[in-house]
Each structure stands twice: as C-alpha cells, then as structure tokens.
JSON list of C-alpha atoms in Angstrom, two decimals:
[
{"chain": "A", "resi": 1004, "resn": "MET", "atom": "CA", "xyz": [-28.90, 26.38, 22.78]},
{"chain": "A", "resi": 1005, "resn": "PRO", "atom": "CA", "xyz": [-26.38, 23.61, 21.92]},
{"chain": "A", "resi": 1006, "resn": "GLU", "atom": "CA", "xyz": [-23.34, 23.08, 24.10]},
{"chain": "A", "resi": 1007, "resn": "PRO", "atom": "CA", "xyz": [-20.23, 24.82, 22.70]},
{"chain": "A", "resi": 1008, "resn": "VAL", "atom": "CA", "xyz": [-17.70, 22.68, 20.88]},
{"chain": "A", "resi": 1009, "resn": "VAL", "atom": "CA", "xyz": [-15.02, 25.00, 22.30]},
{"chain": "A", "resi": 1010, "resn": "SER", "atom": "CA", "xyz": [-15.25, 26.99, 25.51]},
{"chain": "A", "resi": 1011, "resn": "VAL", "atom": "CA", "xyz": [-12.35, 29.04, 26.85]},
{"chain": "A", "resi": 1012, "resn": "ARG", "atom": "CA", "xyz": [-12.44, 30.98, 30.13]},
{"chain": "A", "resi": 1013, "resn": "ASP", "atom": "CA", "xyz": [-9.82, 33.34, 31.53]},
{"chain": "A", "resi": 1014, "resn": "ALA", "atom": "CA", "xyz": [-7.04, 31.61, 29.57]},
{"chain": "A", "resi": 1015, "resn": "TYR", "atom": "CA", "xyz": [-3.41, 32.66, 29.61]},
{"chain": "A", "resi": 1016, "resn": "ILE", "atom": "CA", "xyz": [-1.23, 31.01, 26.98]},
{"chain": "A", "resi": 1017, "resn": "TYR", "atom": "CA", "xyz": [2.55, 31.01, 27.11]},
{"chain": "A", "resi": 1018, "resn": "GLN", "atom": "CA", "xyz": [5.32, 30.25, 24.65]},
{"chain": "A", "resi": 1019, "resn": "GLY", "atom": "CA", "xyz": [8.15, 29.32, 26.98]},
{"chain": "A", "resi": 1020, "resn": "ASN", "atom": "CA", "xyz": [8.17, 32.02, 29.65]},
{"chain": "A", "resi": 1021, "resn": "LYS", "atom": "CA", "xyz": [6.45, 34.62, 27.47]},
{"chain": "A", "resi": 1022, "resn": "CYS", "atom": "CA", "xyz": [2.70, 35.15, 27.81]},
{"chain": "A", "resi": 1023, "resn": "VAL", "atom": "CA", "xyz": [1.32, 35.49, 24.26]},
{"chain": "A", "resi": 1024, "resn": "ILE", "atom": "CA", "xyz": [-2.40, 35.60, 25.14]},
{"chain": "A", "resi": 1025, "resn": "GLU", "atom": "CA", "xyz": [-3.90, 37.05, 28.31]},
{"chain": "A", "resi": 1026, "resn": "ASP", "atom": "CA", "xyz": [-7.33, 36.61, 29.87]},
{"chain": "A", "resi": 1027, "resn": "LEU", "atom": "CA", "xyz": [-9.03, 35.11, 26.81]},
{"chain": "A", "resi": 1028, "resn": "SER", "atom": "CA", "xyz": [-12.65, 33.91, 26.99]},
{"chain": "A", "resi": 1029, "resn": "PHE", "atom": "CA", "xyz": [-14.90, 32.74, 24.15]},
{"chain": "A", "resi": 1030, "resn": "ASP", "atom": "CA", "xyz": [-17.28, 30.00, 23.03]},
{"chain": "A", "resi": 1031, "resn": "LEU", "atom": "CA", "xyz": [-17.69, 28.33, 19.63]},
{"chain": "A", "resi": 1032, "resn": "ALA", "atom": "CA", "xyz": [-20.98, 26.69, 18.74]},
{"chain": "A", "resi": 1033, "resn": "PRO", "atom": "CA", "xyz": [-21.21, 23.51, 16.64]},
{"chain": "A", "resi": 1034, "resn": "ALA", "atom": "CA", "xyz": [-20.93, 24.29, 12.90]},
{"chain": "A", "resi": 1035, "resn": "GLU", "atom": "CA", "xyz": [-19.75, 27.84, 13.63]},
{"chain": "A", "resi": 1036, "resn": "PHE", "atom": "CA", "xyz": [-17.17, 29.10, 11.12]},
{"chain": "A", "resi": 1037, "resn": "VAL", "atom": "CA", "xyz": [-14.63, 31.44, 12.73]},
{"chain": "A", "resi": 1038, "resn": "TYR", "atom": "CA", "xyz": [-11.55, 33.26, 11.45]},
{"chain": "A", "resi": 1039, "resn": "LEU", "atom": "CA", "xyz": [-8.74, 34.11, 13.83]},
{"chain": "A", "resi": 1040, "resn": "ILE", "atom": "CA", "xyz": [-6.86, 37.18, 12.65]},
{"chain": "A", "resi": 1041, "resn": "GLY", "atom": "CA", "xyz": [-3.81, 38.85, 14.20]},
{"chain": "A", "resi": 1042, "resn": "LYS", "atom": "CA", "xyz": [-0.24, 39.94, 13.65]},
{"chain": "A", "resi": 1043, "resn": "THR", "atom": "CA", "xyz": [2.61, 37.48, 13.38]},
{"chain": "A", "resi": 1044, "resn": "GLY", "atom": "CA", "xyz": [3.60, 36.42, 16.89]},
{"chain": "A", "resi": 1045, "resn": "SER", "atom": "CA", "xyz": [0.27, 37.44, 18.43]},
{"chain": "A", "resi": 1046, "resn": "GLY", "atom": "CA", "xyz": [-0.50, 33.90, 19.63]},
{"chain": "A", "resi": 1047, "resn": "LYS", "atom": "CA", "xyz": [-2.89, 32.54, 16.97]},
{"chain": "A", "resi": 1048, "resn": "THR", "atom": "CA", "xyz": [-1.03, 29.26, 16.49]},
{"chain": "A", "resi": 1049, "resn": "SER", "atom": "CA", "xyz": [-0.36, 29.01, 20.24]},
{"chain": "A", "resi": 1050, "resn": "LEU", "atom": "CA", "xyz": [-4.10, 29.21, 20.91]},
{"chain": "A", "resi": 1051, "resn": "LEU", "atom": "CA", "xyz": [-4.83, 26.50, 18.36]},
{"chain": "A", "resi": 1052, "resn": "ARG", "atom": "CA", "xyz": [-2.06, 24.29, 19.77]},
{"chain": "A", "resi": 1053, "resn": "ALA", "atom": "CA", "xyz": [-3.52, 24.74, 23.26]},
{"chain": "A", "resi": 1054, "resn": "LEU", "atom": "CA", "xyz": [-6.94, 23.61, 22.01]},
{"chain": "A", "resi": 1055, "resn": "TYR", "atom": "CA", "xyz": [-5.54, 20.29, 20.76]},
{"chain": "A", "resi": 1056, "resn": "ALA", "atom": "CA", "xyz": [-3.27, 19.88, 23.80]},
{"chain": "A", "resi": 1057, "resn": "ASP", "atom": "CA", "xyz": [0.02, 20.42, 22.03]},
{"chain": "A", "resi": 1058, "resn": "LEU", "atom": "CA", "xyz": [0.74, 23.39, 24.28]},
{"chain": "A", "resi": 1059, "resn": "ASP", "atom": "CA", "xyz": [-0.12, 23.45, 27.97]},
{"chain": "A", "resi": 1060, "resn": "LEU", "atom": "CA", "xyz": [-2.73, 25.90, 29.16]},
{"chain": "A", "resi": 1061, "resn": "GLN", "atom": "CA", "xyz": [-1.06, 27.23, 32.30]},
{"chain": "A", "resi": 1062, "resn": "LYS", "atom": "CA", "xyz": [-3.92, 29.37, 33.60]},
{"chain": "A", "resi": 1063, "resn": "GLY", "atom": "CA", "xyz": [-7.65, 29.37, 32.94]},
{"chain": "A", "resi": 1064, "resn": "GLN", "atom": "CA", "xyz": [-9.93, 26.73, 31.49]},
{"chain": "A", "resi": 1065, "resn": "ALA", "atom": "CA", "xyz": [-10.48, 25.35, 28.01]},
{"chain": "A", "resi": 1066, "resn": "PHE", "atom": "CA", "xyz": [-12.84, 22.68, 26.80]},
{"chain": "A", "resi": 1067, "resn": "ALA", "atom": "CA", "xyz": [-12.55, 21.34, 23.26]},
{"chain": "A", "resi": 1068, "resn": "ALA", "atom": "CA", "xyz": [-14.66, 18.58, 21.73]},
{"chain": "A", "resi": 1069, "resn": "GLY", "atom": "CA", "xyz": [-15.91, 17.66, 25.20]},
{"chain": "A", "resi": 1070, "resn": "TYR", "atom": "CA", "xyz": [-12.45, 17.40, 26.81]},
{"chain": "A", "resi": 1071, "resn": "PRO", "atom": "CA", "xyz": [-11.17, 19.61, 29.63]},
{"chain": "A", "resi": 1072, "resn": "VAL", "atom": "CA", "xyz": [-7.96, 20.59, 27.87]},
{"chain": "A", "resi": 1073, "resn": "HIS", "atom": "CA", "xyz": [-6.70, 22.56, 30.88]},
{"chain": "A", "resi": 1074, "resn": "GLN", "atom": "CA", "xyz": [-6.46, 19.36, 32.92]},
{"chain": "A", "resi": 1075, "resn": "ILE", "atom": "CA", "xyz": [-6.15, 16.69, 30.25]},
{"chain": "A", "resi": 1076, "resn": "LYS", "atom": "CA", "xyz": [-4.03, 13.66, 31.03]},
{"chain": "A", "resi": 1077, "resn": "ARG", "atom": "CA", "xyz": [-1.38, 12.63, 28.51]},
{"chain": "A", "resi": 1078, "resn": "LYS", "atom": "CA", "xyz": [-3.15, 9.30, 27.86]},
{"chain": "A", "resi": 1079, "resn": "GLU", "atom": "CA", "xyz": [-6.37, 11.20, 26.90]},
{"chain": "A", "resi": 1080, "resn": "ILE", "atom": "CA", "xyz": [-4.70, 13.37, 24.23]},
{"chain": "A", "resi": 1081, "resn": "PRO", "atom": "CA", "xyz": [-5.02, 10.79, 21.39]},
{"chain": "A", "resi": 1082, "resn": "SER", "atom": "CA", "xyz": [-8.77, 10.53, 22.08]},
{"chain": "A", "resi": 1083, "resn": "LEU", "atom": "CA", "xyz": [-9.11, 14.31, 21.99]},
{"chain": "A", "resi": 1084, "resn": "ARG", "atom": "CA", "xyz": [-7.23, 14.51, 18.69]},
{"chain": "A", "resi": 1085, "resn": "ARG", "atom": "CA", "xyz": [-9.51, 11.88, 17.14]},
{"chain": "A", "resi": 1086, "resn": "LYS", "atom": "CA", "xyz": [-12.35, 14.35, 17.68]},
{"chain": "A", "resi": 1087, "resn": "ILE", "atom": "CA", "xyz": [-10.42, 17.30, 16.26]},
{"chain": "A", "resi": 1088, "resn": "GLY", "atom": "CA", "xyz": [-9.34, 17.58, 12.63]},
{"chain": "A", "resi": 1089, "resn": "ILE", "atom": "CA", "xyz": [-6.12, 19.57, 12.32]},
{"chain": "A", "resi": 1090, "resn": "ILE", "atom": "CA", "xyz": [-5.00, 21.18, 9.07]},
{"chain": "A", "resi": 1091, "resn": "PHE", "atom": "CA", "xyz": [-1.48, 22.59, 9.03]},
{"chain": "A", "resi": 1092, "resn": "GLN", "atom": "CA", "xyz": [-0.23, 25.43, 6.84]},
{"chain": "A", "resi": 1093, "resn": "ASP", "atom": "CA", "xyz": [2.60, 23.36, 5.39]},
{"chain": "A", "resi": 1094, "resn": "PHE", "atom": "CA", "xyz": [0.48, 20.25, 4.70]},
{"chain": "A", "resi": 1095, "resn": "GLU", "atom": "CA", "xyz": [2.62, 17.85, 6.81]},
{"chain": "A", "resi": 1096, "resn": "LEU", "atom": "CA", "xyz": [2.41, 15.03, 4.25]},
{"chain": "A", "resi": 1097, "resn": "PHE", "atom": "CA", "xyz": [4.96, 12.20, 4.30]},
{"chain": "A", "resi": 1098, "resn": "ARG", "atom": "CA", "xyz": [7.09, 12.68, 1.18]},
{"chain": "A", "resi": 1099, "resn": "ASP", "atom": "CA", "xyz": [8.04, 8.99, 0.93]},
{"chain": "A", "resi": 1100, "resn": "ARG", "atom": "CA", "xyz": [4.43, 7.70, 0.84]},
{"chain": "A", "resi": 1101, "resn": "ASN", "atom": "CA", "xyz": [1.70, 8.04, -1.71]},
{"chain": "A", "resi": 1102, "resn": "ILE", "atom": "CA", "xyz": [-1.53, 9.84, -0.85]},
{"chain": "A", "resi": 1103, "resn": "GLU", "atom": "CA", "xyz": [-3.40, 6.70, 0.17]},
{"chain": "A", "resi": 1104, "resn": "GLU", "atom": "CA", "xyz": [-0.50, 5.64, 2.42]},
{"chain": "A", "resi": 1105, "resn": "ASN", "atom": "CA", "xyz": [-0.47, 9.13, 3.98]},
{"chain": "A", "resi": 1106, "resn": "LEU", "atom": "CA", "xyz": [-4.15, 8.82, 4.83]},
{"chain": "A", "resi": 1107, "resn": "PHE", "atom": "CA", "xyz": [-3.83, 5.18, 5.92]},
{"chain": "A", "resi": 1108, "resn": "PHE", "atom": "CA", "xyz": [-1.09, 6.20, 8.37]},
{"chain": "A", "resi": 1109, "resn": "VAL", "atom": "CA", "xyz": [-3.54, 8.45, 10.23]},
{"chain": "A", "resi": 1110, "resn": "MET", "atom": "CA", "xyz": [-6.30, 5.86, 10.01]},
{"chain": "A", "resi": 1111, "resn": "LYS", "atom": "CA", "xyz": [-4.14, 3.10, 11.50]},
{"chain": "A", "resi": 1112, "resn": "ALA", "atom": "CA", "xyz": [-2.90, 5.46, 14.22]},
{"chain": "A", "resi": 1113, "resn": "THR", "atom": "CA", "xyz": [-6.51, 6.19, 15.20]},
{"chain": "A", "resi": 1114, "resn": "GLY", "atom": "CA", "xyz": [-7.70, 2.60, 15.29]},
{"chain": "A", "resi": 1115, "resn": "TRP", "atom": "CA", "xyz": [-8.84, 1.76, 11.76]},
{"chain": "A", "resi": 1116, "resn": "ASN", "atom": "CA", "xyz": [-7.97, -1.81, 10.73]},
{"chain": "A", "resi": 1117, "resn": "ASN", "atom": "CA", "xyz": [-10.44, -2.88, 8.03]},
{"chain": "A", "resi": 1118, "resn": "LYS", "atom": "CA", "xyz": [-8.62, -2.26, 4.73]},
{"chain": "A", "resi": 1119, "resn": "ILE", "atom": "CA", "xyz": [-11.79, -2.26, 2.63]},
{"chain": "A", "resi": 1120, "resn": "LYS", "atom": "CA", "xyz": [-13.44, 0.35, 4.87]},
{"chain": "A", "resi": 1121, "resn": "MET", "atom": "CA", "xyz": [-10.20, 2.36, 4.87]},
{"chain": "A", "resi": 1122, "resn": "GLU", "atom": "CA", "xyz": [-10.04, 2.33, 1.07]},
{"chain": "A", "resi": 1123, "resn": "GLN", "atom": "CA", "xyz": [-13.71, 3.34, 0.85]},
{"chain": "A", "resi": 1124, "resn": "ARG", "atom": "CA", "xyz": [-13.21, 6.20, 3.31]},
{"chain": "A", "resi": 1125, "resn": "VAL", "atom": "CA", "xyz": [-10.14, 7.46, 1.43]},
{"chain": "A", "resi": 1126, "resn": "GLU", "atom": "CA", "xyz": [-11.99, 7.33, -1.89]},
{"chain": "A", "resi": 1127, "resn": "TYR", "atom": "CA", "xyz": [-14.98, 9.16, -0.38]},
{"chain": "A", "resi": 1128, "resn": "LEU", "atom": "CA", "xyz": [-12.88, 11.88, 1.26]},
{"chain": "A", "resi": 1129, "resn": "LEU", "atom": "CA", "xyz": [-10.74, 12.50, -1.79]},
{"chain": "A", "resi": 1130, "resn": "GLY", "atom": "CA", "xyz": [-13.96, 12.84, -3.79]},
{"chain": "A", "resi": 1131, "resn": "GLN", "atom": "CA", "xyz": [-15.28, 15.33, -1.22]},
{"chain": "A", "resi": 1132, "resn": "VAL", "atom": "CA", "xyz": [-12.23, 17.55, -1.71]},
{"chain": "A", "resi": 1133, "resn": "GLY", "atom": "CA", "xyz": [-12.26, 17.22, -5.51]},
{"chain": "A", "resi": 1134, "resn": "LEU", "atom": "CA", "xyz": [-9.32, 14.83, -5.87]},
{"chain": "A", "resi": 1135, "resn": "ASP", "atom": "CA", "xyz": [-10.85, 11.63, -7.24]},
{"chain": "A", "resi": 1136, "resn": "GLY", "atom": "CA", "xyz": [-8.35, 8.99, -8.29]},
{"chain": "A", "resi": 1137, "resn": "ILE", "atom": "CA", "xyz": [-5.10, 10.40, -6.86]},
{"chain": "A", "resi": 1138, "resn": "GLN", "atom": "CA", "xyz": [-4.53, 7.69, -4.25]},
{"chain": "A", "resi": 1139, "resn": "ARG", "atom": "CA", "xyz": [-1.32, 6.38, -5.90]},
{"chain": "A", "resi": 1140, "resn": "LYS", "atom": "CA", "xyz": [0.26, 9.78, -6.55]},
{"chain": "A", "resi": 1141, "resn": "MET", "atom": "CA", "xyz": [3.14, 11.03, -4.44]},
{"chain": "A", "resi": 1142, "resn": "PRO", "atom": "CA", "xyz": [2.87, 14.40, -2.68]},
{"chain": "A", "resi": 1143, "resn": "HIS", "atom": "CA", "xyz": [5.52, 15.97, -4.97]},
{"chain": "A", "resi": 1144, "resn": "GLN", "atom": "CA", "xyz": [3.28, 15.17, -7.94]},
{"chain": "A", "resi": 1145, "resn": "LEU", "atom": "CA", "xyz": [0.55, 17.46, -6.58]},
{"chain": "A", "resi": 1146, "resn": "SER", "atom": "CA", "xyz": [0.26, 21.22, -6.60]},
{"chain": "A", "resi": 1147, "resn": "GLY", "atom": "CA", "xyz": [0.21, 23.14, -3.32]},
{"chain": "A", "resi": 1148, "resn": "GLY", "atom": "CA", "xyz": [-3.56, 23.47, -3.53]},
{"chain": "A", "resi": 1149, "resn": "GLU", "atom": "CA", "xyz": [-3.97, 19.74, -4.13]},
{"chain": "A", "resi": 1150, "resn": "GLN", "atom": "CA", "xyz": [-1.68, 18.94, -1.19]},
{"chain": "A", "resi": 1151, "resn": "GLN", "atom": "CA", "xyz": [-3.78, 21.21, 1.01]},
{"chain": "A", "resi": 1152, "resn": "ARG", "atom": "CA", "xyz": [-6.92, 19.38, -0.14]},
{"chain": "A", "resi": 1153, "resn": "VAL", "atom": "CA", "xyz": [-5.26, 16.10, 0.88]},
{"chain": "A", "resi": 1154, "resn": "ALA", "atom": "CA", "xyz": [-4.50, 17.67, 4.27]},
{"chain": "A", "resi": 1155, "resn": "ILE", "atom": "CA", "xyz": [-8.17, 18.61, 4.58]},
{"chain": "A", "resi": 1156, "resn": "ALA", "atom": "CA", "xyz": [-9.24, 15.07, 3.67]},
{"chain": "A", "resi": 1157, "resn": "ARG", "atom": "CA", "xyz": [-6.83, 13.75, 6.31]},
{"chain": "A", "resi": 1158, "resn": "ALA", "atom": "CA", "xyz": [-8.35, 16.06, 8.93]},
{"chain": "A", "resi": 1159, "resn": "LEU", "atom": "CA", "xyz": [-11.82, 14.75, 8.10]},
{"chain": "A", "resi": 1160, "resn": "ILE", "atom": "CA", "xyz": [-10.98, 11.03, 8.41]},
{"chain": "A", "resi": 1161, "resn": "ASN", "atom": "CA", "xyz": [-12.59, 10.51, 11.82]},
{"chain": "A", "resi": 1162, "resn": "GLU", "atom": "CA", "xyz": [-15.54, 12.88, 11.29]},
{"chain": "A", "resi": 1163, "resn": "PRO", "atom": "CA", "xyz": [-14.24, 15.43, 13.80]},
{"chain": "A", "resi": 1164, "resn": "VAL", "atom": "CA", "xyz": [-16.56, 17.59, 15.87]},
{"chain": "A", "resi": 1165, "resn": "LEU", "atom": "CA", "xyz": [-14.03, 20.43, 15.53]},
{"chain": "A", "resi": 1166, "resn": "LEU", "atom": "CA", "xyz": [-11.91, 21.35, 12.53]},
{"chain": "A", "resi": 1167, "resn": "ILE", "atom": "CA", "xyz": [-8.86, 23.55, 13.21]},
{"chain": "A", "resi": 1168, "resn": "ALA", "atom": "CA", "xyz": [-6.96, 25.05, 10.29]},
{"chain": "A", "resi": 1169, "resn": "ASP", "atom": "CA", "xyz": [-3.74, 26.95, 10.98]},
{"chain": "A", "resi": 1170, "resn": "GLU", "atom": "CA", "xyz": [-3.24, 29.38, 8.08]},
{"chain": "A", "resi": 1171, "resn": "PRO", "atom": "CA", "xyz": [-4.60, 26.85, 5.59]},
{"chain": "A", "resi": 1172, "resn": "THR", "atom": "CA", "xyz": [-4.16, 29.24, 2.67]},
{"chain": "A", "resi": 1173, "resn": "GLY", "atom": "CA", "xyz": [-0.86, 30.82, 3.74]},
{"chain": "A", "resi": 1174, "resn": "ASN", "atom": "CA", "xyz": [1.26, 28.96, 1.16]},
{"chain": "A", "resi": 1175, "resn": "LEU", "atom": "CA", "xyz": [-1.23, 29.22, -1.69]},
{"chain": "A", "resi": 1176, "resn": "ASP", "atom": "CA", "xyz": [-1.83, 31.73, -4.45]},
{"chain": "A", "resi": 1177, "resn": "PRO", "atom": "CA", "xyz": [-5.01, 33.87, -4.14]},
{"chain": "A", "resi": 1178, "resn": "ILE", "atom": "CA", "xyz": [-7.10, 31.85, -6.61]},
{"chain": "A", "resi": 1179, "resn": "VAL", "atom": "CA", "xyz": [-6.30, 28.50, -4.96]},
{"chain": "A", "resi": 1180, "resn": "ALA", "atom": "CA", "xyz": [-6.74, 30.11, -1.52]},
{"chain": "A", "resi": 1181, "resn": "ASN", "atom": "CA", "xyz": [-10.30, 31.11, -2.49]},
{"chain": "A", "resi": 1182, "resn": "GLU", "atom": "CA", "xyz": [-10.98, 27.56, -3.70]},
{"chain": "A", "resi": 1183, "resn": "ILE", "atom": "CA", "xyz": [-9.82, 26.18, -0.33]},
{"chain": "A", "resi": 1184, "resn": "LEU", "atom": "CA", "xyz": [-12.04, 28.64, 1.55]},
{"chain": "A", "resi": 1185, "resn": "ASP", "atom": "CA", "xyz": [-14.98, 27.63, -0.66]},
{"chain": "A", "resi": 1186, "resn": "LEU", "atom": "CA", "xyz": [-14.21, 24.01, 0.17]},
{"chain": "A", "resi": 1187, "resn": "PHE", "atom": "CA", "xyz": [-14.33, 24.78, 3.91]},
{"chain": "A", "resi": 1188, "resn": "ILE", "atom": "CA", "xyz": [-17.75, 26.35, 3.44]},
{"chain": "A", "resi": 1189, "resn": "LYS", "atom": "CA", "xyz": [-18.93, 23.33, 1.43]},
{"chain": "A", "resi": 1190, "resn": "ILE", "atom": "CA", "xyz": [-17.80, 20.76, 4.01]},
{"chain": "A", "resi": 1191, "resn": "GLY", "atom": "CA", "xyz": [-18.92, 22.90, 6.97]}
]
C-alpha cells in the first residue's frame, strides 16, 4: 500500500480562539479524488489552510506531501507549497498582468529561471486546461470558467503531489462547474 499523501491524526483546528474541527483523523492515498462537504463555517477552508501551513495546527498531527505540517518551520513552508497545488475559489489572478505574466510570477517565485522552459510549460499547461493561445490576454478578458482554468494551470506548474481546490466551482454557473469537475478528473 502506498504511503498517504495526506495523513491527519487527532487534529484540532482553530480559527482564532474558536475550535472549528475537533479530533479529525484521515488518510488520502496518491491519486485519490476526495470531496469535502459541509455547512458554511464548518471548517472546510480551515482544514485546507492547515494542510498547506497557512493556519497553525494547534493540536494533533498532519503530514502533507511528505512534510510534518504540525511542526513545520517557517522556512520550510515554501518547499511544502511547491509540492501542493492550491486552487482558490476566487481565482486570485493579478488583474494588472496578462495570463503568461500571472503564471510566470508563480514560476519565478518557485525557482524557475529559464524563460524558454517557462514559456513551454505555460503553453503546455494552458493546452491541458483547454486554453491554447491565451497567454497575452488579461484576466478581465476571460470568463469566470476560463479564469478558473488558468488557476488550475497555475496550481499544476510544479507538478504537485497534492492538489487542493477550495470551492473551485463556487463562483461558476452549473454548466461551467461541470466542465471544471470533468477537467479535474481528466488531470487526476
């Protein structure tokens, strides 16, 4: 049996002083596709933030992409995040940069420096998400579904071992939402 890509044991997750998740334990295997469902305010986003070390895990243990998140040092967080692709509900694209520049920003921040390889990777990823040839477009020139596809391409830049999507279809109409879910299945 392969080692889990995520392993959580006896975790308690807090937002400020409020405990939003109590005594949580689970494992996720490589290539496993999991939905996290719950009411607003039930801690879904808090759990995801804890997995990529954006929220401290105050009690319990969590391992993500080979890192002990419960005791991770601040200087190790960038390395962890290179192994995790994060897709946000509201896309988080820079409005003042074209699509290629948005993707280059992440690439440069994670150690890419060969412009030819960067251009090739951007072209490949945009093709993977069905957006060939949009490198020079600005985010406002794209539909919500297209912006979410760019966000997915961005999350895949460093070939992550774990892909986390926080309500990736929350701002999309039902037809586009189904297309995004189909895309997740295709790239999974």
